[in-house]
Short mmCIF file of C-alpha atoms in Angstrom, two decimals:
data_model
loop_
_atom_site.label_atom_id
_atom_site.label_comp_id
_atom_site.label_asym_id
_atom_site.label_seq_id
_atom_site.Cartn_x
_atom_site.Cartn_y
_atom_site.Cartn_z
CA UNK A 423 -91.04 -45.57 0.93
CA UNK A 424 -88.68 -47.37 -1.83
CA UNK A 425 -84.89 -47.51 -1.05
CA UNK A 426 -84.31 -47.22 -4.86
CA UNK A 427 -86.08 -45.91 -8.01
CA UNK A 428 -85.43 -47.59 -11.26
CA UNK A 429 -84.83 -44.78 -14.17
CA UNK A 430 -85.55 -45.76 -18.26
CA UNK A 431 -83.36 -43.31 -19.97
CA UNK A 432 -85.01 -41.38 -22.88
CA UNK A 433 -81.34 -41.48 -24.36
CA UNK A 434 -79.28 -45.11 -24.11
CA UNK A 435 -75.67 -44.79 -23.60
CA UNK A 436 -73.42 -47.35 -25.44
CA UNK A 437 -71.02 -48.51 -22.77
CA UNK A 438 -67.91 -50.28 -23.07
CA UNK A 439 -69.43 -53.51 -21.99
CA UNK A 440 -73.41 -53.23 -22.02
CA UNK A 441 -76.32 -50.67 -23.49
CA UNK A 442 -77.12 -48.77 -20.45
CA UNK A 443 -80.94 -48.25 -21.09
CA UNK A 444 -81.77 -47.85 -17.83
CA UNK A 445 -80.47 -46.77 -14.06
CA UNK A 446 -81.34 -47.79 -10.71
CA UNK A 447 -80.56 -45.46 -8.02
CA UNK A 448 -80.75 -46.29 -3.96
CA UNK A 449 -81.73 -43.63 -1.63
CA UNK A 450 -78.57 -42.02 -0.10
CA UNK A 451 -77.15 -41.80 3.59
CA UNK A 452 -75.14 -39.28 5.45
CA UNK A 453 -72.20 -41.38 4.57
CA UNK A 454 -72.38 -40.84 1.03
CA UNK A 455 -73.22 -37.63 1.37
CA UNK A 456 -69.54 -37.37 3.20
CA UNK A 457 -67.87 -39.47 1.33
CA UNK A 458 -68.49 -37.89 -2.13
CA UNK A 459 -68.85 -34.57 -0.67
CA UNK A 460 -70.43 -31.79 -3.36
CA UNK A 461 -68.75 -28.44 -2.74
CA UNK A 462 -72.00 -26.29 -3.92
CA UNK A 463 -73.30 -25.28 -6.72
CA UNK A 464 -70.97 -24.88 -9.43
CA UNK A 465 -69.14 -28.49 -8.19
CA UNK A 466 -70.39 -30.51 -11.43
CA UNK A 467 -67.84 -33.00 -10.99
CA UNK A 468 -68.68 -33.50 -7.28
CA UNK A 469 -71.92 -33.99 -7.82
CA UNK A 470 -71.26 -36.06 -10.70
CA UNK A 471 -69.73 -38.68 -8.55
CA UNK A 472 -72.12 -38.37 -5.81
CA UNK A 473 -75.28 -39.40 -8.47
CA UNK A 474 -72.85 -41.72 -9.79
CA UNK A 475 -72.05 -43.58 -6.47
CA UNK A 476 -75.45 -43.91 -5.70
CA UNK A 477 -76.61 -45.17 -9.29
CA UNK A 478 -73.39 -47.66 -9.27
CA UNK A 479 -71.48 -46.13 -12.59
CA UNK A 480 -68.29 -44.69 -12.48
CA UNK A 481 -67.96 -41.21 -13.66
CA UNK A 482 -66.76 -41.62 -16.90
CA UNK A 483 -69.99 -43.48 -17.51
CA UNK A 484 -71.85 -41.15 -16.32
CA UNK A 485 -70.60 -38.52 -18.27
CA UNK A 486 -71.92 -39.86 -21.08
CA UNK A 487 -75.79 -40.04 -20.52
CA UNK A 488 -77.99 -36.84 -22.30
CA UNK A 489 -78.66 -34.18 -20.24
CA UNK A 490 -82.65 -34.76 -20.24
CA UNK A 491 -81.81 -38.64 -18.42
CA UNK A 492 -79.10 -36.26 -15.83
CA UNK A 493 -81.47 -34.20 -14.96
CA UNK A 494 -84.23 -36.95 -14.23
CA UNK A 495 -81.49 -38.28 -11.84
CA UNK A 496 -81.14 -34.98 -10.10
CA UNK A 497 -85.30 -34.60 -9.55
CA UNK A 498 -85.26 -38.59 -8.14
CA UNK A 499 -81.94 -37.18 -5.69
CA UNK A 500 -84.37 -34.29 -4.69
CA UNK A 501 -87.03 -36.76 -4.14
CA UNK A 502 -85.21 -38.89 -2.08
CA UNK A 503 -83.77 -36.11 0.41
CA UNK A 504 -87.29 -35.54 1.43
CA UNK A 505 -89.61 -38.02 4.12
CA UNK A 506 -92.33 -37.92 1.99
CA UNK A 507 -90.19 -38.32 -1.50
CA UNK A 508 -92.34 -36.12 -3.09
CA UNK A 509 -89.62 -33.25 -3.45
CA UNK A 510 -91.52 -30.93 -1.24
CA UNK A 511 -94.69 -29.86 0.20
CA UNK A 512 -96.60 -28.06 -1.94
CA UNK A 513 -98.83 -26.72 0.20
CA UNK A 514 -96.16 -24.97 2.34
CA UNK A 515 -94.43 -23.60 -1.29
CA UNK A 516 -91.53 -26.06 -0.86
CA UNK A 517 -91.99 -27.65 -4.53
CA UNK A 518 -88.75 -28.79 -5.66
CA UNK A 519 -86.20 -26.72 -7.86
CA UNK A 520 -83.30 -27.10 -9.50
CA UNK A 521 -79.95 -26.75 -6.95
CA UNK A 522 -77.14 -28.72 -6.22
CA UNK A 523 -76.99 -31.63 -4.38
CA UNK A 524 -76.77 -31.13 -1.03
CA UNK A 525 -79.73 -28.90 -1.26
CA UNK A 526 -78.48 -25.04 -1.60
CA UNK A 527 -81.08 -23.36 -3.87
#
């Protein structure tokens, strides 16, 4: 299983310094998980950071990508708090859906 998943976003963001064009993200630990802690589901900003820490850009850069390229880092989160990375088993009706970060659906 990959430690990290390279994104290409659909939508480039101009940065201060570079084109971002595309993100890598690593897989997360409990200690990320506790030290950008996501208060549910209607913590944008917490979860902002989180998907930031773990993709390496600070949260004003991050604020800046489309929502379409967010939301693809959001499914590759979900993929990544499962063992099989899939997002779910869908055989057992465990598909992935849209919740907040630490997993509340």
């Amino acid at each position: 299983m990959a430690r990290s998943e390279t994104i290409t976003l659909e939508f480039p963001v101009q940065l201060a310094d570079r084109m971002l064009t595309e993100v890598t993200m690593r897989r997360p630990t409990m200690k990320d998980l506790r030290q950008h802690p996501v208060a549910g589901v209607n913590d944008l900003t917490g979860e902002l950071r989180l998907i930031g820490h773990l993709c390496g850009l600070r949260l004003e850069e991050i604020e800046q990508m489309d929502m379409a390229d967010y939301r693809r880092l959001t499914d590759t989160f979900d993929r990544f708090r499962t063992a099989s990375g899939r997002g779910g088993d869908p055989a057992r009706g465990t598909e992935s859906v849209p919740h907040d970060a630490l997993g509340a659906r």
